[in-house]
XYZ file of C-alpha atoms in Angstrom:
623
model
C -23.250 -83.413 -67.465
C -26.352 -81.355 -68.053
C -27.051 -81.544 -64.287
C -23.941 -80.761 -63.259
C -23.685 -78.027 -65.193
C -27.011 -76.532 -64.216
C -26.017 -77.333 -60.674
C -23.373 -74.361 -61.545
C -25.312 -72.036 -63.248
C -27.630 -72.042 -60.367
C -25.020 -71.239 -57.559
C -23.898 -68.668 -59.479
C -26.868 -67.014 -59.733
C -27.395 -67.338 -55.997
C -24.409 -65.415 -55.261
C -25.193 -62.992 -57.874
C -28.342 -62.291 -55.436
C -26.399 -62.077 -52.237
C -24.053 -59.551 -53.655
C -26.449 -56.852 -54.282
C -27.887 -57.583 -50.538
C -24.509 -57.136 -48.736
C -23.845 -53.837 -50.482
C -27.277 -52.939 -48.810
C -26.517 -53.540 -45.603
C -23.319 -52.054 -45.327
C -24.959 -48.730 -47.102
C -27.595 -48.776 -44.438
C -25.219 -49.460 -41.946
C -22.728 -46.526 -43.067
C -26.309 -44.122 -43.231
C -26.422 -44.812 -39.693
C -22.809 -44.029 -38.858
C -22.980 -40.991 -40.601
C -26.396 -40.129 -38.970
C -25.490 -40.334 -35.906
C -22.274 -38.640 -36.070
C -24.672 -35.485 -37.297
C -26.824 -35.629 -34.809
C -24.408 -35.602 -31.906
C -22.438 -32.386 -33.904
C -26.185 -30.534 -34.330
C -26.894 -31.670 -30.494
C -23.156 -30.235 -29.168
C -24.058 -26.845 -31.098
C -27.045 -26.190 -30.158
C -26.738 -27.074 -26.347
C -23.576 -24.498 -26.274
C -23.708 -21.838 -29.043
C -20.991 -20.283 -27.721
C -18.482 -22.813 -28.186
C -16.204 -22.860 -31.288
C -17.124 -25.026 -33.532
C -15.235 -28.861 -33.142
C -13.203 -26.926 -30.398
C -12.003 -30.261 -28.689
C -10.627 -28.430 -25.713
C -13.839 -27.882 -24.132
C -15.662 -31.385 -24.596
C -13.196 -33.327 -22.446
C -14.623 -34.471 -18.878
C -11.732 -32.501 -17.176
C -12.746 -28.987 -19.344
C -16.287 -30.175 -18.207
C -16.034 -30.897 -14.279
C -13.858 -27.395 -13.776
C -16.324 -25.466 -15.760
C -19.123 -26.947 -13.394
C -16.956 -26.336 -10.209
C -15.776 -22.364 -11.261
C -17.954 -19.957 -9.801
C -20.297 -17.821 -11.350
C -18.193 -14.490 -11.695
C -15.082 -16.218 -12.367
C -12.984 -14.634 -14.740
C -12.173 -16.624 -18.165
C -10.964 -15.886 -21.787
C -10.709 -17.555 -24.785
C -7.844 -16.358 -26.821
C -5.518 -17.065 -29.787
C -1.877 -16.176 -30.243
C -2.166 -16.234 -33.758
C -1.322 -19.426 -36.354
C -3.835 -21.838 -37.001
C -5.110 -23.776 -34.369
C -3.182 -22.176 -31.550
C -6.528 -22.021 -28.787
C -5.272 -21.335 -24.909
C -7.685 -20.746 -22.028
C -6.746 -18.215 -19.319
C -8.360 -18.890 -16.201
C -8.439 -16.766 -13.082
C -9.678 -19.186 -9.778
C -8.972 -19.755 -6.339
C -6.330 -22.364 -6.024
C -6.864 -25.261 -4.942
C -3.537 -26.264 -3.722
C -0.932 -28.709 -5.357
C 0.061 -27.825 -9.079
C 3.330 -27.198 -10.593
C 4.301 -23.376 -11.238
C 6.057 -22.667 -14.356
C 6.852 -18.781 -14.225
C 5.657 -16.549 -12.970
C 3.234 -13.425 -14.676
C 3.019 -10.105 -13.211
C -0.313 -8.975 -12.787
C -1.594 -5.639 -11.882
C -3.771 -5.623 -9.166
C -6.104 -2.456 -8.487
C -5.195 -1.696 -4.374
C -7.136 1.500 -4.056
C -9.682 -0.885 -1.607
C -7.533 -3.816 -0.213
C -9.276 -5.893 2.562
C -8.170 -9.003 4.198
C -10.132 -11.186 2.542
C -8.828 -9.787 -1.211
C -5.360 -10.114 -0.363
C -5.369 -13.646 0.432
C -7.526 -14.489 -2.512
C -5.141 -12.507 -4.643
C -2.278 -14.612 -2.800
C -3.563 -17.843 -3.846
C -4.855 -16.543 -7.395
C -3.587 -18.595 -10.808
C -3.461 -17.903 -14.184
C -3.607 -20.637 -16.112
C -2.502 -21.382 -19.900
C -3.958 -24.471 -22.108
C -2.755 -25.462 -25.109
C -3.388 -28.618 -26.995
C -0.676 -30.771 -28.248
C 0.387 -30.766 -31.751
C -1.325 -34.443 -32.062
C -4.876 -32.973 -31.480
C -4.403 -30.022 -33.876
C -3.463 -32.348 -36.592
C -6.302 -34.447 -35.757
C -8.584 -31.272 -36.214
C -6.595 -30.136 -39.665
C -8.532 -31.950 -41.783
C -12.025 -30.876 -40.172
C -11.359 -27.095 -39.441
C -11.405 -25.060 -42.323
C -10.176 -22.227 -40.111
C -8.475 -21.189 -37.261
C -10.533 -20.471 -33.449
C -9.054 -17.035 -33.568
C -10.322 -13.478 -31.412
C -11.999 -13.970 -27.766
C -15.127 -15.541 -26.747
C -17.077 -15.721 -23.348
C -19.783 -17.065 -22.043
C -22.626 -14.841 -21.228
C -22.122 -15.503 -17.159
C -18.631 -14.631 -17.607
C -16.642 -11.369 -17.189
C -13.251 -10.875 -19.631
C -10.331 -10.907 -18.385
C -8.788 -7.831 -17.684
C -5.178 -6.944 -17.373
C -3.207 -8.849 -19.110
C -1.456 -8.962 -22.283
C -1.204 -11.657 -24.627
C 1.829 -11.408 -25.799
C 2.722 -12.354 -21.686
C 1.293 -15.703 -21.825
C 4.194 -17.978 -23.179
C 2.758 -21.697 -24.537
C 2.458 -24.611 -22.034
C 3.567 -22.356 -18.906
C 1.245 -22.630 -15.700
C 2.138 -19.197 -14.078
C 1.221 -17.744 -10.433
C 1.292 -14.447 -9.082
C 1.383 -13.855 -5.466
C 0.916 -11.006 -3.467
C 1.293 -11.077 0.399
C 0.390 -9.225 3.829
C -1.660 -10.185 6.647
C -3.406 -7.856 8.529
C -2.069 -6.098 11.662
C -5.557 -5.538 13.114
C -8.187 -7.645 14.619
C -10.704 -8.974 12.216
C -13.790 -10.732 12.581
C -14.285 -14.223 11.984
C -16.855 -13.855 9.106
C -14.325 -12.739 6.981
C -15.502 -13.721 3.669
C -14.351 -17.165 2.569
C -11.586 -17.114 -0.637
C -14.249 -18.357 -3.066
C -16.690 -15.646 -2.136
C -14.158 -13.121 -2.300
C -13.304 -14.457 -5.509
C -16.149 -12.121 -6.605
C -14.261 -9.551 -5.099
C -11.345 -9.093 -6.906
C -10.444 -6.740 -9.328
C -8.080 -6.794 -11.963
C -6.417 -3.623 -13.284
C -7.262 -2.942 -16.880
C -4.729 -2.462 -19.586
C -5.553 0.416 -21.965
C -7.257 -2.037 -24.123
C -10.964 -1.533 -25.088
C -12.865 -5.037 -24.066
C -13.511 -7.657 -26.622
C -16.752 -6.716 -28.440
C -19.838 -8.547 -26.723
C -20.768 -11.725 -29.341
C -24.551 -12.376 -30.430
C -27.032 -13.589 -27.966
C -25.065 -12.422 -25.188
C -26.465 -10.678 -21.801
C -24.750 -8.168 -20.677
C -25.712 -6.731 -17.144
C -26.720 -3.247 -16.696
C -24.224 -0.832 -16.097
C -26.235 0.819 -12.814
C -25.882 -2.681 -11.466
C -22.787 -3.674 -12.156
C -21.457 -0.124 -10.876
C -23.437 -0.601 -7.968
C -22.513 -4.560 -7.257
C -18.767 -3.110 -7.348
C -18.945 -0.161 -5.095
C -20.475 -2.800 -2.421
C -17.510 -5.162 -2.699
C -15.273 -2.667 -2.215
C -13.639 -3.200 0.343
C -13.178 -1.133 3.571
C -9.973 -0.934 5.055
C -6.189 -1.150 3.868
C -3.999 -3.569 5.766
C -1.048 -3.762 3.737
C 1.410 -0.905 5.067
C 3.936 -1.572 7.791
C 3.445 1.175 9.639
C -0.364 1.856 9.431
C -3.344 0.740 8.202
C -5.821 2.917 6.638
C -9.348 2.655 5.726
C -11.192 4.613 3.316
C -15.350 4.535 2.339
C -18.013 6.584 0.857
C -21.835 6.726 1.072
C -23.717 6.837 4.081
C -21.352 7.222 6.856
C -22.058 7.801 10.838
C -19.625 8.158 13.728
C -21.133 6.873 16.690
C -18.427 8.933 18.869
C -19.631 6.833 22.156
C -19.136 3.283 20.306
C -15.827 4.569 18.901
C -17.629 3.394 15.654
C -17.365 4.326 12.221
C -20.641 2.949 10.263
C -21.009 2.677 6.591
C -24.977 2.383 6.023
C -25.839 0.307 3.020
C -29.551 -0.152 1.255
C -30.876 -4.303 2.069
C -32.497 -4.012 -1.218
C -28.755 -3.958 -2.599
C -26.404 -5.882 -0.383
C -25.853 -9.563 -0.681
C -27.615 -11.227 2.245
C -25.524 -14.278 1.629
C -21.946 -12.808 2.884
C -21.186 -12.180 6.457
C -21.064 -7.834 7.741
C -17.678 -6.687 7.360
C -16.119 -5.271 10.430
C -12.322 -4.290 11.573
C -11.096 -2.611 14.640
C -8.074 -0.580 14.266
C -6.014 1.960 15.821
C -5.615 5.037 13.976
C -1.677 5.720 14.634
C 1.311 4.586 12.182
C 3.246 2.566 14.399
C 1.330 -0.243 14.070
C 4.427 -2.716 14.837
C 4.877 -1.048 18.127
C 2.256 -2.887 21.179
C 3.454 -0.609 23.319
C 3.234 2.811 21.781
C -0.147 1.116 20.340
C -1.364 -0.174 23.865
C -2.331 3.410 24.273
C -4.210 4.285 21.343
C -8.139 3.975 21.157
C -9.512 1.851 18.828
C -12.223 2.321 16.280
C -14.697 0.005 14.900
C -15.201 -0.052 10.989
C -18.073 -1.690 9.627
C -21.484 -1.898 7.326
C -24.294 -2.246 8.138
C -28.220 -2.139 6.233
C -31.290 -0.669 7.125
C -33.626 -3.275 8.451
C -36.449 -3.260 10.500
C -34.172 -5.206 13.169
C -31.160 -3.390 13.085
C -31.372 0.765 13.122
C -28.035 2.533 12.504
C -27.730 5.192 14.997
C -29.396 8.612 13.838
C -27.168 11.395 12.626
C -26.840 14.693 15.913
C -24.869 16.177 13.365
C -24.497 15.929 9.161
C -21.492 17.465 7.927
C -20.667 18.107 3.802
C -17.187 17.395 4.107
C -15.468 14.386 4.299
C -13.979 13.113 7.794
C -10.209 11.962 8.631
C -9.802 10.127 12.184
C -6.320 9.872 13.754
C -4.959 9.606 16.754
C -2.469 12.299 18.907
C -1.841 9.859 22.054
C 1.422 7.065 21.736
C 5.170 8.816 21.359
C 3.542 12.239 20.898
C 4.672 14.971 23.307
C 7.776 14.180 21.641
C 7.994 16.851 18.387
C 10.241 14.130 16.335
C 6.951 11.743 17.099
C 4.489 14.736 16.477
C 5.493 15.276 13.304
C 6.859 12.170 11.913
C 3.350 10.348 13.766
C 1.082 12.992 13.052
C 1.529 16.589 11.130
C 3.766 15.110 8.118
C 1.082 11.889 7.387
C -1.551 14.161 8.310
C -0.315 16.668 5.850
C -0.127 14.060 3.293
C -3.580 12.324 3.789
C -6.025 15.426 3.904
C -4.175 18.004 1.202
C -6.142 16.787 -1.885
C -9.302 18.586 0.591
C -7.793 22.017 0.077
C -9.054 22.761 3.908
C -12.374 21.364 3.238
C -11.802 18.309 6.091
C -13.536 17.458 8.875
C -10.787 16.483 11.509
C -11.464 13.986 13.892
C -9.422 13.210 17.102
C -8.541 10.421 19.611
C -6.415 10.707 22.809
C -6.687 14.579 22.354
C -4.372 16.583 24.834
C -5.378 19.914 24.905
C -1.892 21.248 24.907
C -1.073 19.622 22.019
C -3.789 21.576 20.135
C -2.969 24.874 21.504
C 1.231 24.058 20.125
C -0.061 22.958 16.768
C -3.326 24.957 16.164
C -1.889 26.957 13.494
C -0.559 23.816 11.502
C -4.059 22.092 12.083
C -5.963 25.200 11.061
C -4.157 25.385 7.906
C -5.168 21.690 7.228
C -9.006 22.328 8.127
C -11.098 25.310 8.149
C -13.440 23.476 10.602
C -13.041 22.771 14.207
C -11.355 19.684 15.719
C -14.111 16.736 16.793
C -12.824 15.636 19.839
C -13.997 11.564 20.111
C -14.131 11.478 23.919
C -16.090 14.388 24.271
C -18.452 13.826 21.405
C -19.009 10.326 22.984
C -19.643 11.820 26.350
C -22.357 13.937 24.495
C -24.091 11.176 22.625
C -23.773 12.710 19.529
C -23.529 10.810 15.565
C -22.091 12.470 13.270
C -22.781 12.165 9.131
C -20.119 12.383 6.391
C -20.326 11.360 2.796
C -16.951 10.103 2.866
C -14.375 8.855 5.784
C -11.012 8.345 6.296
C -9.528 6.511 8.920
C -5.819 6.003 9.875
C -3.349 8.468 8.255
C -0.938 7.480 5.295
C 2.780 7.552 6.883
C 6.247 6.286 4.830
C 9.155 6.841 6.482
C 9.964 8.879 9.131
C 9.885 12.919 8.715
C 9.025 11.615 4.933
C 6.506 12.005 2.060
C 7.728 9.467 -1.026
C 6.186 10.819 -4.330
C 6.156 7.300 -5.758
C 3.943 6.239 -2.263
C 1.750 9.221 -2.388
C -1.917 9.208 -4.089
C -1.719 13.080 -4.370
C 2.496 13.342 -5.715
C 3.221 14.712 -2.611
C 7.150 15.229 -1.855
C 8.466 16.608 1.821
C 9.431 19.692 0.098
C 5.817 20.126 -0.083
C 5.180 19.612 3.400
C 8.196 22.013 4.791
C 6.799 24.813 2.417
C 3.209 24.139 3.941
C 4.723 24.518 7.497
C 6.502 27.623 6.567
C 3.488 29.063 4.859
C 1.277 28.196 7.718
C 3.500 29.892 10.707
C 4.399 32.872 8.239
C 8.079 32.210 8.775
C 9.906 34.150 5.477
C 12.718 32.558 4.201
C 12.746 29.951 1.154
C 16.349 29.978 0.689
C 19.753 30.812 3.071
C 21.671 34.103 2.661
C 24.442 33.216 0.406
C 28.455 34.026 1.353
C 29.042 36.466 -0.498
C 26.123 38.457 0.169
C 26.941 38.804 4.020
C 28.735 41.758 5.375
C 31.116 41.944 8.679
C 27.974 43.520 10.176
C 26.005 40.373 8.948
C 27.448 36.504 9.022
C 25.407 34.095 8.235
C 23.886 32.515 11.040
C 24.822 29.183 12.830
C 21.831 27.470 15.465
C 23.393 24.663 18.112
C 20.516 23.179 20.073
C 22.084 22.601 23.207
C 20.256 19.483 24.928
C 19.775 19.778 28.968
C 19.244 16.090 30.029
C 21.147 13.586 28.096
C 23.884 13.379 25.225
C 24.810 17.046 26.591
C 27.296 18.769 24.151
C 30.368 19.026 27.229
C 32.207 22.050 25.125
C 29.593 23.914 24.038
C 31.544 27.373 24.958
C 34.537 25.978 23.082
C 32.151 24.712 19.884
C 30.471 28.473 19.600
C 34.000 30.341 19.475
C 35.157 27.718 16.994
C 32.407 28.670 15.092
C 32.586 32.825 15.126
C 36.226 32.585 14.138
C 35.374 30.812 11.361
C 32.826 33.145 10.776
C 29.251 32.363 11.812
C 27.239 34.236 13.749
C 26.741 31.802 16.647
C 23.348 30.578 18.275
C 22.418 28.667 20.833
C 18.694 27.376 21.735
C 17.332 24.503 23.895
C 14.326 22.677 22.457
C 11.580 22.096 24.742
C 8.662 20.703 24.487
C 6.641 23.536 26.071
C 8.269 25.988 23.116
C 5.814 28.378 21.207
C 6.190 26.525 17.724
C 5.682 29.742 15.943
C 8.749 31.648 17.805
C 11.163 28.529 17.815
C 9.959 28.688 13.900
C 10.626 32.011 13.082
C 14.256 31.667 14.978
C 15.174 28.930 12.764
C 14.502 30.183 9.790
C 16.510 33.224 10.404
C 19.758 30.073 10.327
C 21.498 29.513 7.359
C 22.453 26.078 9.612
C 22.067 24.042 12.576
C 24.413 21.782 14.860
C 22.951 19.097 17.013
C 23.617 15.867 18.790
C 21.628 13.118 17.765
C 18.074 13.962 19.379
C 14.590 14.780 19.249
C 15.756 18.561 18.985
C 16.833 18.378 15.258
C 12.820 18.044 14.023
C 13.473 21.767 13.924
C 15.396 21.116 10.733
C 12.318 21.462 8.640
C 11.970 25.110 9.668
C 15.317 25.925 7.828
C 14.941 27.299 4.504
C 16.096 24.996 1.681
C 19.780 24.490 1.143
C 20.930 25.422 4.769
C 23.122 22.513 6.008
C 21.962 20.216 8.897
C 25.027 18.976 11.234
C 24.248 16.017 13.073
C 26.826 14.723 15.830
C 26.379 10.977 16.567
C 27.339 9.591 19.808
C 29.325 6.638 19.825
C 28.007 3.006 19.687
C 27.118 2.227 16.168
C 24.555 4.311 16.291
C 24.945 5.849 11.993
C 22.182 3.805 11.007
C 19.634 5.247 13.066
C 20.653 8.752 13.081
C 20.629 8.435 8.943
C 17.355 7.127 8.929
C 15.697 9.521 11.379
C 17.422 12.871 10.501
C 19.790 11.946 8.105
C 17.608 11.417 5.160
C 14.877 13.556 5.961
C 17.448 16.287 5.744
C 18.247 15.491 2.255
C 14.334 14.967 1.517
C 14.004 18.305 2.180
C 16.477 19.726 0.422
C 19.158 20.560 2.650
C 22.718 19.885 2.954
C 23.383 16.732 5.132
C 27.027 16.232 7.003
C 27.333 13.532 9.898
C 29.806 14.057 12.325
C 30.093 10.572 14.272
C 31.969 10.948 17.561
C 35.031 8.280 18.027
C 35.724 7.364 21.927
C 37.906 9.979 23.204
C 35.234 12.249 22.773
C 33.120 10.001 24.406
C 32.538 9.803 28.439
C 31.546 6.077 27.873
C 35.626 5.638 28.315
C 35.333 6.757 31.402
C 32.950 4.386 32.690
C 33.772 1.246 30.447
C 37.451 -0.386 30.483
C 38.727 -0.139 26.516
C 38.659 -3.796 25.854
C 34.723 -3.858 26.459
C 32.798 -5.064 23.981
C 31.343 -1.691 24.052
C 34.291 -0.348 22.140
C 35.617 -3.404 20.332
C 31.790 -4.456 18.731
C 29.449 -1.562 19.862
C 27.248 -2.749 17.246
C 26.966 -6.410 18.463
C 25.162 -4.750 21.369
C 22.648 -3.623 19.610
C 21.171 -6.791 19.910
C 19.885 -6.318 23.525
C 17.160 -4.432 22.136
C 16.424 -0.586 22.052
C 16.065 -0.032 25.616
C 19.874 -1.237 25.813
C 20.511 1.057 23.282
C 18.888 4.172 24.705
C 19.974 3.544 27.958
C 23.720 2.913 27.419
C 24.416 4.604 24.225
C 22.199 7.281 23.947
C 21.092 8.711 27.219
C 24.143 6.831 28.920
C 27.005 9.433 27.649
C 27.717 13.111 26.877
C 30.196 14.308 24.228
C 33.049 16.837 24.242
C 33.851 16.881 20.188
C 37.578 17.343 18.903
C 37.860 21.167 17.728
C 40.389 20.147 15.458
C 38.224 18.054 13.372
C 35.173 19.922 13.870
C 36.554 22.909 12.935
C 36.840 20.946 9.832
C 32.773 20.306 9.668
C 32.279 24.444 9.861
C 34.471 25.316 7.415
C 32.604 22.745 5.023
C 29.562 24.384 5.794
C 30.617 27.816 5.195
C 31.550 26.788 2.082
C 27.992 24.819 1.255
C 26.766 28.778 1.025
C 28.824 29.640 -1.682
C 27.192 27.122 -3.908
């Protein structure tokens, strides 16, 4: 009994020894849990002090492998929409094709300098939202005392610029596209999308930036300044009609390369990215290969200072800046002289007030004398003529260059398209200004006397789409009671006479032609009468009269010509296709259309019904 009760005492007290040991170990082993667990927090915080503090998002291998891949001026933001936990990341990269597009975010995108290589970055650009699921955030509740709220970047990062938060909707992966490709040949070092990554610049909402955090670097403003004005790109691509191409600094026209040089220092340019170059053609009908064919082109490019390449030296440094343009393709033709050349012209070099060096490819000497009081309004200095300042050798210096002309539509300045507000009105005042023609406004009805009618023009046209009752059309239009003239518009006209005759008219009657450019010479709120010849033919005479009229301010009736007063009866039987779909035939191309519908018929109009027109625009003078 005794031993078997000491037997028990003494197993007892054995486990009472173990016990005590147990709780030993598992304290140890629960020092080392929680040891380690602060070590790897102190090591995460101190390897990235930017991070948030137990800000999940960015420890995950996938938040890990695209911050190693994103390049070193990529563009990304930290921000909260507000409630706790509520962390997204906006991202600006190159895509990298694939993905799933949401919505899609509009995202102002600076175009003053557009190259080729910016556009199709900014094509393939994505903003990106991430937001974790409600299952993380609740994991993070109970050890976040507070909310990751304002921005943060990392010191190698730029913020992102342009847009607003209240934009970015949760879990939406949104894309903005932009397109256009080039017209132009380019060379093939174009810089590569993730180079030009670097390149692009994002429009800034009135917003100051977030405030740099501590232990930030922030670059020096010279150098940033400076590292953007190099990126800038040269030339403008993007318009349909022409492209343009616009840069500052050091710049020298080698007039016997046909090259346009901006100089840049080698201490400052990136040696890593190939020379930008483009060839272009300095005329807006960029669409056209034949009316291009005969244009010259011009080179654009940089190029640095080295001891291995020498930019040619400056013959001649000028103050002012320089706009190149071209006076060969349609011109000759005054709708193409002025819709190609004097009305873009007018709208690229007026913010110079005169001070503009003008310089000129496929010069005809005739065309100068015609328009040398227009151009001398434009410039005070003389015309460089390419051709014969590349026979000469000569380099000339600008600080600034423009080259290509802004054009819209045709005969047409659009305020909402214009860097300077311009508006047609503006140009047909400048024009009237320039020749010293008088009148701003037409004499109004009641003001005339039977001594003095107000005053009707009819070009008459000598060729083609001839006017068959001319006689008839002017006696119509004294007994209604217009004093009746009648001019024919040649090219070879003295602009300032033809000028001064036109603005004398309270109106003007034409057939569709070349002839009623003259419009612009009327003073605002005349009336412009355009007679259409048969064939379908409204659309173009709206766009190339029609609305230019209106643009500048003048009343607008079309008179379109049905086929008895065509001759095309007499030469087509009336079940041809040219009477029963004339438009249909439109789709044998222009030359079909000049050739048959145009220049293929003359006109004798219906009194009856145009007698109609010129009462209607007697009456437009008593408004």
């Amino acid at each position: 009994m005794k031993g078997g009760i000491g037997g028990g005492g003494g197993e007892k007290q054995g486990r009472g020894r173990t016990l005590p040991r147990l709780e030993s170990q598992r304290f140890r082993l629960l020092s080392i849990v929680v040891g380690c667990f602060v070590f790897s927090v102190v090591f995460l915080l101190s390897s990235r002090p930017d991070a948030t503090a137990f800000d999940t998002s960015h420890m995950t291998p996938k938040a890990s492998l695209e911050d190693a891949r994103r390049p070193a001026a990529a563009v990304k933001t930290l921000r909260s929409s507000g409630g706790f936990g509520r962390d997204f990341h906006v991202d600006i990269v190159p895509q990298r094709g694939g993905g799933e597009s949401r919505g899609h975010l509009e995202q102002s995108v600076d175009h003053s300098s557009n190259d080729k290589a910016a556009t199709e970055l900014v094509r393939d650009t994505v903003i990106v939202e991430e937001r974790r699921s409600d299952v993380e955030r609740e994991a993070e509740l109970d050890d976040r005392e507070s909310s990751a709220a304002g921005v943060t970047s990392n010191s190698d990062d730029q913020p992102a610029r342009g847009v607003k938060e209240e934009e970015v909707q949760a879990n939406a992966v949104q894309t903005t596209a932009i397109t256009g490709q080039p017209a132009v040949e380019t060379t093939p070092g174009q810089q590569p999308a993730e180079e030009a990554a670097r390149q692009v610049v994002v429009k800034k909402e009135q917003q100051p930036p977030p405030p740099a955090r501590r232990g930030e670097r922030k670059a020096p403003t010279g150098s940033s300044s400076r590292q953007q004005k190099q990126q800038q790109p040269l030339c403008d691509f993007s318009d349909h009609r022409s492209d343009v191409c616009e840069f500052a600094g050091d710049v020298r026209l080698d007039a016997n390369a046909s090259s346009f040089i901006v100089v840049t220092d080698p201490t400052t340019t990136s040696s890593s990215g190939p020379t930008e170059w483009h060839r272009v053609r300095p005329y807006p009908r960029k669409g056209d290969e034949t009316c291009m064919g005969r244009i010259t082109s011009l080179t654009v490019r940089r190029s640095s200072t080295t001891t291995t390449n020498n930019p040619p030296r400056c013959t001649a440094t000028h103050a002012s800046p320089a706009v190149a343009f071209a006076t060969g393709g349609y011109t000759g033709n005054i709708f193409h002289d002025f819709s190609d050349v004097l009305v873009p012209l007018f709208n690229t070099v007026k913010r110079y007030d005169g001070d503009v060096q003008l310089v000129m490819a496929n010069v005809a000497s005739w065309w100068l004398v015609k328009y040398d009081r227009l151009l001398r309004s434009l410039s005070r200095h003389p015309v460089i003529d390419l051709a014969k300042a590349g026979a000469n050798g000569e380099v000339h210096c600008f600080p600034r260059a423009v080259v290509g002309l802004r054009a819209h539509r045709e005969l047409i300045i659009e305020p909402g398209r214009s860097a300077d507000g311009l508006a047609t009105p503006d140009f047909t005042r400048f024009v009237r200004r320039a020749l010293g023609l008088p009148r701003d406004a037409p004499t109004p009805l009641g003001a005339t006397t039977k001594n003095k009618r107000p005053r009707l023009l009819i070009i008459s046209r000598r060729r083609t789409r001839l006017l068959l009752n001319l006689a008839a059309v002017v006696r119509a239009a004294e007994e209604v009671g217009f004093e009746a003239v009648v001019n024919e518009s040649d090219v070879g006209n003295d602009i300032t006479q033809v000028g001064a005759l036109i603005n004398s008219c309270d109106a003007m009657v034409g057939v569709h032609g070349a002839g009623l450019t003259n419009m612009m010479f009327l003073p605002p709120g005349a009336t412009l009468v355009q007679i259409v010849p048969w064939g379908g033919l409204q659309w173009m005479a709206r766009a190339d009269y029609g609305d230019p009229a209106q643009a500048m301010g003048l009343n607008y009736i079309q008179y379109e010509v049905g086929v008895e007063e065509s001759t095309l009866k007499d030469k087509y039987p009336r079940d041809h296709q040219i009477f029963t779909d004339p438009t249909g035939m439109h789709k044998k191309g222009f030359g079909f259309i000049r050739q048959t519908l145009m220049d293929g018929q003359d006109i004798n109009v219906d009194l009856g019904r145009f007698r109609e027109v010129l009462i209607q625009v007697l009456n437009n003078l008593t408004q």
